[in-house]
Amino acid sequence: MDGDTLLLVTVVATALAFDFTNGFHDTANAMATSISTGALRPKVAVAVSAVLNFVGAFLSLSVAATIASGIVDSGAITLTVVFAGLVGGILWNLLTWYLGIPSSSSHALIGGVVGAALIADGTGAVNGSGVVSKVILPALLAPVAAGLVAGLGTYLAYKITSNVSQNVRDKGFKAGQIGSASLVSLAHGTNDAQKTMGIIALALIAHGSLDEGADPPFWVIASCAVAISLGTYMGGWRVIRTLGKGLVEIQTPQGFASEGASASVILASSHFGYPLSTTHVVSGSILGSGIGRRLADVHWSVAGRMATAWLVTLPAAGLVGALAWKGADLIGGTAGVAAVFVLLVACASAFYLAARKAPVNSENVNDEWTGSVAPQRDGVPAGV
């Protein structure tokens, strides 16, 4: 195997690793509210979400095309740039997962690639108008739109069922949540799995194995579908806890309304080829469901921490992507990429070991939580 082919294999493996982190980081987007209200048992929820993420990955390629050609100039992209961008995305995903912050995997990936492209080839390598129109503007508008839809849906759900007993209402909306959460999972697969497909397509174009503008090969689509579904099945319990317990005191009508709003916005963005952050959409929907319910307890301090993470995701992942490219470039060639890859594995292992000291899992994800960085058990901080 020659050096270029080995480099391509390393980049593809790293891309699938990112896809895996995307899966477990974003499981919360589809299933947090259903788990919180008891509509689905935690392990059943992540299994259903994994299957539907897999199916959704095969339904569209519009977002993949945007990632492959709408954000950066594919002619200026090298395998090392793609690899460095992936490193930025993976490390930001792992950091925010460890902290339980529902940040955007999409923006982490885009930020990493843009940062690596900027340091490697200057501003000409980045399609500024594409970043603004297809990334930044949707990031600002989508959570607001989803929140408004969810708020209105929540208000109507309570209004329409005002004369129905709480027990009957909860049973009905729990059944509805199974369908609405499943739809969000399907929508997530149509949007997020394609981002990795687009990145692998960029790598294949840089390698000369794929013509610019061509659709990703079937093996790329299938492998990305498998990777994101496996990650989803792992369950990103730390982020699930934040969205299910940290933002709003969620009841079944709110869960149904927020999931329905999220699915509609995500599916619309997939149709138009926008690489939307499902995390931003779902978080906006959940906040909207809190506003739409009279006397709901909304934890604005948690929302503030999330908003801060959203603002720094693109530049932070971009900085890591730039540093990863510079490190690989200093050593040079395949050896440089290999050295950064080893460092990436070491960092990932450190996050995993740190998380095991205070685990969040399917058994305790629904425990009472104050919304602070350290959850409380019997009044005593239990760790992150």
Coordinates of C-alpha atoms in Angstrom, one line a residue:
M1 CA 0.0 0.0 0.0
D2 CA 1.5 3.3 -1.1
G3 CA 1.7 6.4 1.2
D4 CA -1.3 8.2 -0.5
T5 CA -3.5 5.2 -0.2
L6 CA -2.5 4.7 3.5
L7 CA -3.3 8.3 4.1
L8 CA -6.7 8.0 2.5
V9 CA -7.5 4.9 4.6
T10 CA -6.5 6.9 7.7
V11 CA -8.7 9.8 6.8
V12 CA -11.7 7.6 6.0
A13 CA -11.3 5.7 9.4
T14 CA -11.1 9.1 11.2
A15 CA -14.2 10.3 9.4
L16 CA -16.1 7.2 10.5
A17 CA -14.9 7.8 14.0
F18 CA -16.3 11.3 13.8
D19 CA -19.6 9.8 12.5
F20 CA -19.6 7.5 15.6
T21 CA -19.1 10.4 18.0
N22 CA -21.9 12.3 16.1
G23 CA -24.2 9.4 16.8
F24 CA -23.7 9.2 20.6
H25 CA -23.4 12.9 21.0
D26 CA -26.7 13.6 19.2
T27 CA -28.8 10.6 20.5
A28 CA -30.3 13.1 22.9
N29 CA -31.7 15.2 20.1
A30 CA -34.3 12.5 19.2
M31 CA -34.8 10.6 22.5
A32 CA -34.1 12.9 25.5
T33 CA -37.7 14.1 25.9
S34 CA -39.2 10.6 25.4
I35 CA -36.8 9.1 27.9
S36 CA -37.5 12.0 30.4
T37 CA -41.3 11.6 30.2
G38 CA -41.2 7.8 30.3
A39 CA -42.6 7.3 26.9
L40 CA -39.7 5.0 26.0
R41 CA -37.4 3.1 28.3
P42 CA -33.8 4.4 27.8
K43 CA -32.3 1.3 26.2
V44 CA -35.3 0.8 23.9
A45 CA -35.1 4.5 22.9
V46 CA -31.5 4.4 21.8
A47 CA -32.1 1.1 19.9
V48 CA -35.0 2.6 18.0
S49 CA -33.1 5.7 17.3
A50 CA -30.1 3.7 16.0
V51 CA -32.2 1.8 13.5
L52 CA -34.0 4.9 12.2
N53 CA -30.7 6.8 11.9
F54 CA -29.4 4.0 9.7
V55 CA -32.5 4.1 7.5
G56 CA -32.5 7.9 7.3
A57 CA -28.9 8.0 6.0
F58 CA -30.1 6.4 2.7
L59 CA -32.9 8.8 2.0
S60 CA -31.1 11.9 0.6
L61 CA -27.7 13.2 -0.5
S62 CA -28.4 17.0 -0.6
V63 CA -26.5 17.8 2.6
A64 CA -23.6 15.6 1.5
A65 CA -23.3 17.7 -1.6
T66 CA -23.3 20.9 0.4
I67 CA -20.5 19.7 2.6
A68 CA -18.5 18.4 -0.3
S69 CA -18.7 21.5 -2.4
G70 CA -20.5 24.4 -0.7
I71 CA -18.3 25.2 2.2
V72 CA -14.7 24.9 1.0
D73 CA -13.1 24.8 -2.4
S74 CA -12.6 21.1 -3.1
G75 CA -9.8 22.0 -5.5
A76 CA -7.7 23.4 -2.7
I77 CA -8.4 20.6 -0.2
T78 CA -5.8 17.9 0.6
L79 CA -6.1 14.7 2.6
T80 CA -4.2 16.3 5.4
V81 CA -6.7 19.2 5.6
V82 CA -9.6 16.8 5.7
F83 CA -8.0 14.8 8.4
A84 CA -7.1 17.9 10.5
G85 CA -10.7 19.1 10.2
L86 CA -12.0 15.8 11.5
V87 CA -9.7 16.0 14.5
G88 CA -11.1 19.3 15.4
G89 CA -14.7 18.0 15.1
I90 CA -14.0 14.8 17.1
L91 CA -12.2 16.6 20.0
W92 CA -14.9 19.2 20.3
N93 CA -17.6 16.5 20.3
L94 CA -15.8 14.6 23.1
L95 CA -15.2 17.6 25.2
T96 CA -18.9 18.7 25.1
W97 CA -20.1 15.2 25.6
Y98 CA -18.0 14.9 28.7
L99 CA -19.4 18.2 30.0
G100 CA -22.9 17.2 29.0
I101 CA -23.3 20.2 26.7
P102 CA -25.7 19.7 23.7
S103 CA -23.4 21.4 21.2
S104 CA -23.5 21.0 17.4
S105 CA -21.6 18.1 15.9
S106 CA -22.3 19.7 12.5
H107 CA -20.6 23.0 13.4
A108 CA -17.7 21.2 15.0
L109 CA -17.1 19.4 11.8
I110 CA -17.5 22.4 9.6
G111 CA -15.4 24.5 11.9
G112 CA -12.6 22.0 12.0
V113 CA -12.5 21.7 8.2
V114 CA -12.6 25.5 7.7
G115 CA -9.9 26.1 10.3
A116 CA -7.6 23.5 8.6
A117 CA -8.3 24.9 5.1
L118 CA -7.6 28.5 6.2
I119 CA -4.2 27.7 7.7
A120 CA -3.3 25.4 4.8
D121 CA -4.3 27.5 1.8
G122 CA -5.6 30.9 3.0
T123 CA -9.0 32.6 2.8
G124 CA -9.4 31.6 -0.9
A125 CA -10.0 28.0 0.2
V126 CA -13.2 28.8 2.1
N127 CA -16.5 29.7 0.4
G128 CA -17.4 32.6 2.8
S129 CA -20.8 33.1 1.2
G130 CA -21.6 29.4 1.5
V131 CA -20.6 29.4 5.2
V132 CA -22.8 32.4 5.9
S133 CA -25.9 31.3 3.9
K134 CA -25.7 27.5 4.6
V135 CA -24.3 27.4 8.1
I136 CA -24.5 30.6 10.1
L137 CA -27.9 32.0 9.0
P138 CA -29.6 28.6 9.5
A139 CA -27.9 28.3 12.9
L140 CA -29.5 31.6 13.9
L141 CA -32.9 31.1 12.4
A142 CA -33.6 27.3 12.9
P143 CA -33.7 27.3 16.7
V144 CA -36.0 30.3 16.7
A145 CA -38.3 28.8 14.2
A146 CA -38.4 25.4 16.0
G147 CA -39.0 27.1 19.3
L148 CA -41.9 29.1 17.9
V149 CA -43.5 26.0 16.4
A150 CA -43.0 24.0 19.6
G151 CA -44.3 26.8 21.8
L152 CA -47.5 27.1 19.7
G153 CA -47.8 23.3 19.6
T154 CA -47.5 23.0 23.3
Y155 CA -50.0 25.7 24.0
L156 CA -52.5 24.0 21.6
A157 CA -51.8 20.6 23.1
Y158 CA -52.8 21.7 26.6
K159 CA -55.7 23.8 25.3
I160 CA -57.2 21.0 23.3
T161 CA -56.8 18.4 26.1
S162 CA -57.8 20.8 28.9
N163 CA -61.0 18.8 29.7
V164 CA -59.2 15.4 29.5
S165 CA -57.9 13.7 32.6
Q166 CA -54.2 13.9 33.2
N167 CA -53.8 10.1 33.1
V168 CA -55.6 9.7 29.8
R169 CA -53.7 12.7 28.4
D170 CA -50.4 11.4 29.4
K171 CA -51.1 7.9 27.9
G172 CA -52.1 9.5 24.6
F173 CA -49.1 11.8 24.3
K174 CA -46.7 9.1 25.4
A175 CA -48.0 7.0 22.4
G176 CA -47.6 10.1 20.2
Q177 CA -44.1 10.6 21.5
I178 CA -43.0 7.2 20.2
G179 CA -43.9 8.3 16.7
S180 CA -42.6 11.9 16.9
A181 CA -39.3 10.8 18.5
S182 CA -38.9 8.1 15.8
L183 CA -39.5 10.8 13.1
V184 CA -36.7 13.0 14.7
S185 CA -34.4 10.0 14.6
L186 CA -35.2 9.4 10.9
A187 CA -34.7 13.1 10.2
H188 CA -31.3 13.1 12.1
G189 CA -30.1 10.3 9.8
T190 CA -31.1 12.2 6.7
N191 CA -29.1 15.3 7.8
D192 CA -26.2 14.3 10.1
A193 CA -24.9 11.0 8.5
Q194 CA -24.6 12.9 5.2
K195 CA -22.1 15.3 6.7
T196 CA -19.6 12.5 7.1
M197 CA -20.4 11.3 3.6
G198 CA -19.6 14.8 2.3
I199 CA -16.3 14.8 4.1
I200 CA -15.3 11.4 2.8
A201 CA -16.3 12.6 -0.7
L202 CA -13.9 15.5 -0.2
A203 CA -11.1 13.1 0.7
L204 CA -11.8 10.9 -2.3
I205 CA -11.8 14.0 -4.6
A206 CA -8.5 15.1 -3.0
H207 CA -7.1 11.6 -3.6
G208 CA -8.3 11.6 -7.2
S209 CA -10.6 8.6 -6.6
L210 CA -13.8 10.6 -7.2
D211 CA -14.8 13.3 -9.7
E212 CA -15.7 16.7 -8.3
G213 CA -19.5 17.0 -8.1
A214 CA -20.1 13.2 -8.1
D215 CA -22.3 11.6 -5.5
P216 CA -20.5 9.6 -2.7
P217 CA -20.2 5.9 -3.7
F218 CA -22.5 3.4 -2.1
W219 CA -19.9 2.0 0.3
V220 CA -19.4 5.5 1.7
I221 CA -23.2 5.9 2.3
A222 CA -23.5 2.4 3.9
S223 CA -20.4 2.8 6.1
C224 CA -21.6 6.2 7.4
A225 CA -25.0 4.8 8.1
V226 CA -23.5 2.0 10.1
A227 CA -21.1 4.3 12.0
I228 CA -23.7 6.8 13.1
S229 CA -26.2 4.1 14.1
L230 CA -23.6 2.3 16.2
G231 CA -22.8 5.6 17.9
T232 CA -26.4 6.3 18.5
Y233 CA -26.9 2.9 20.1
M234 CA -24.1 3.6 22.6
G235 CA -26.4 6.4 24.0
G236 CA -24.9 9.8 24.8
W237 CA -26.3 9.7 28.3
R238 CA -24.6 12.8 29.6
V239 CA -26.2 14.9 26.9
I240 CA -29.5 13.1 27.1
R241 CA -29.7 14.1 30.8
T242 CA -29.1 17.7 30.0
L243 CA -31.8 18.0 27.3
G244 CA -34.2 15.8 29.3
K245 CA -33.7 17.2 32.7
G246 CA -31.6 20.3 32.5
L247 CA -33.5 22.7 30.3
V248 CA -37.2 22.4 31.0
E249 CA -39.5 20.4 33.3
I250 CA -40.9 18.3 30.5
Q251 CA -44.4 16.8 30.5
T252 CA -45.8 14.5 27.7
P253 CA -47.6 17.2 25.7
Q254 CA -44.4 19.3 25.6
G255 CA -42.3 16.3 24.6
F256 CA -44.7 15.5 21.7
A257 CA -44.8 19.2 20.5
S258 CA -41.0 19.7 20.7
E259 CA -40.3 16.5 18.8
G260 CA -42.8 17.3 16.1
A261 CA -41.4 20.7 15.7
S262 CA -37.8 19.4 15.5
A263 CA -38.6 16.8 12.9
S264 CA -40.4 19.2 10.6
V265 CA -37.5 21.7 10.7
I266 CA -34.8 19.1 10.2
L267 CA -36.5 17.4 7.4
A268 CA -37.1 20.7 5.6
S269 CA -33.4 21.5 6.0
S270 CA -32.4 18.1 4.6
H271 CA -34.6 18.7 1.6
F272 CA -32.9 22.1 0.8
G273 CA -29.4 20.8 1.5
Y274 CA -28.7 22.8 4.6
P275 CA -26.2 21.1 7.0
L276 CA -28.3 22.2 10.0
S277 CA -27.4 21.6 13.6
T278 CA -30.0 19.2 14.9
T279 CA -28.8 20.1 18.4
H280 CA -29.7 23.7 17.9
V281 CA -33.1 22.8 16.5
V282 CA -34.0 20.3 19.3
S283 CA -32.8 22.7 22.0
G284 CA -34.8 25.5 20.6
S285 CA -37.9 23.2 20.4
I286 CA -37.5 22.1 24.0
L287 CA -37.1 25.7 25.2
G288 CA -40.2 26.6 23.1
S289 CA -42.2 23.9 24.8
G290 CA -41.3 25.3 28.2
I291 CA -42.4 28.8 27.1
G292 CA -45.6 27.4 25.6
R293 CA -46.6 25.7 28.9
R294 CA -48.0 28.0 31.6
L295 CA -45.9 28.1 34.7
A296 CA -43.2 25.7 33.3
D297 CA -39.8 25.8 35.0
V298 CA -37.3 26.8 32.4
H299 CA -33.6 26.6 33.5
W300 CA -32.2 29.7 31.8
S301 CA -28.7 29.2 33.3
V302 CA -28.3 25.9 31.5
A303 CA -29.6 27.5 28.3
G304 CA -27.0 30.2 28.7
R305 CA -24.2 27.7 29.0
M306 CA -25.5 26.0 25.9
A307 CA -25.7 29.2 24.0
T308 CA -22.1 30.0 24.9
A309 CA -21.0 26.7 23.6
W310 CA -22.8 27.3 20.4
L311 CA -21.0 30.6 19.9
V312 CA -17.6 29.1 20.4
T313 CA -18.1 25.8 18.5
L314 CA -17.0 27.0 15.1
P315 CA -13.9 29.0 16.2
A316 CA -12.9 26.4 18.8
A317 CA -13.1 23.4 16.4
G318 CA -11.5 25.6 13.8
L319 CA -8.5 26.3 16.1
V320 CA -8.1 22.6 16.8
G321 CA -8.3 21.8 13.1
A322 CA -5.7 24.4 12.3
L323 CA -3.3 23.1 15.1
A324 CA -3.8 19.5 13.9
W325 CA -2.9 20.5 10.3
K326 CA 0.1 22.5 11.5
G327 CA 1.3 19.5 13.7
A328 CA 1.0 17.1 10.8
D329 CA 2.7 19.5 8.4
L330 CA 5.6 20.1 10.7
I331 CA 6.4 16.4 10.7
G332 CA 5.4 15.9 7.1
G333 CA 3.6 13.3 5.0
T334 CA 2.0 10.2 6.3
A335 CA 4.2 10.2 9.4
G336 CA 2.8 13.6 10.4
V337 CA -0.8 12.4 10.1
A338 CA 0.0 9.2 12.0
A339 CA 1.5 11.2 14.9
V340 CA -1.6 13.4 15.1
F341 CA -3.8 10.3 14.9
V342 CA -2.0 8.8 17.9
L343 CA -2.5 12.0 19.8
L344 CA -6.2 12.0 18.9
V345 CA -6.6 8.4 20.2
A346 CA -4.8 9.4 23.5
C347 CA -7.1 12.4 24.0
A348 CA -10.2 10.3 23.3
S349 CA -9.0 7.7 25.8
A350 CA -8.5 10.4 28.4
F351 CA -12.0 11.7 28.0
Y352 CA -13.4 8.1 28.3
L353 CA -11.5 7.4 31.4
A354 CA -12.5 10.7 33.0
A355 CA -16.1 10.0 32.2
R356 CA -16.0 6.6 33.9
K357 CA -15.2 8.3 37.3
A358 CA -18.7 9.7 37.4
P359 CA -20.7 7.7 34.9
V360 CA -24.1 8.7 33.5
N361 CA -25.9 5.7 31.9
S362 CA -29.4 4.2 31.2
E363 CA -29.8 3.5 34.9
N364 CA -29.4 7.0 36.3
V365 CA -30.1 9.3 33.3
N366 CA -33.6 10.1 34.7
D367 CA -32.4 10.8 38.3
E368 CA -33.3 14.2 39.6
W369 CA -30.8 16.8 38.5
T370 CA -30.4 20.5 39.4
G371 CA -29.0 21.5 36.0
S372 CA -25.6 22.3 37.4
V373 CA -22.4 20.8 35.9
A374 CA -22.2 18.4 38.9
P375 CA -25.5 16.5 39.3
Q376 CA -26.9 16.0 42.8
R377 CA -27.7 12.8 44.6
D378 CA -29.1 13.1 48.1
G379 CA -27.8 16.7 48.1
V380 CA -24.2 15.7 47.4
P381 CA -22.5 16.4 44.0
A382 CA -22.0 13.2 42.1
G383 CA -19.5 14.4 39.5
V384 CA -20.1 15.4 35.9

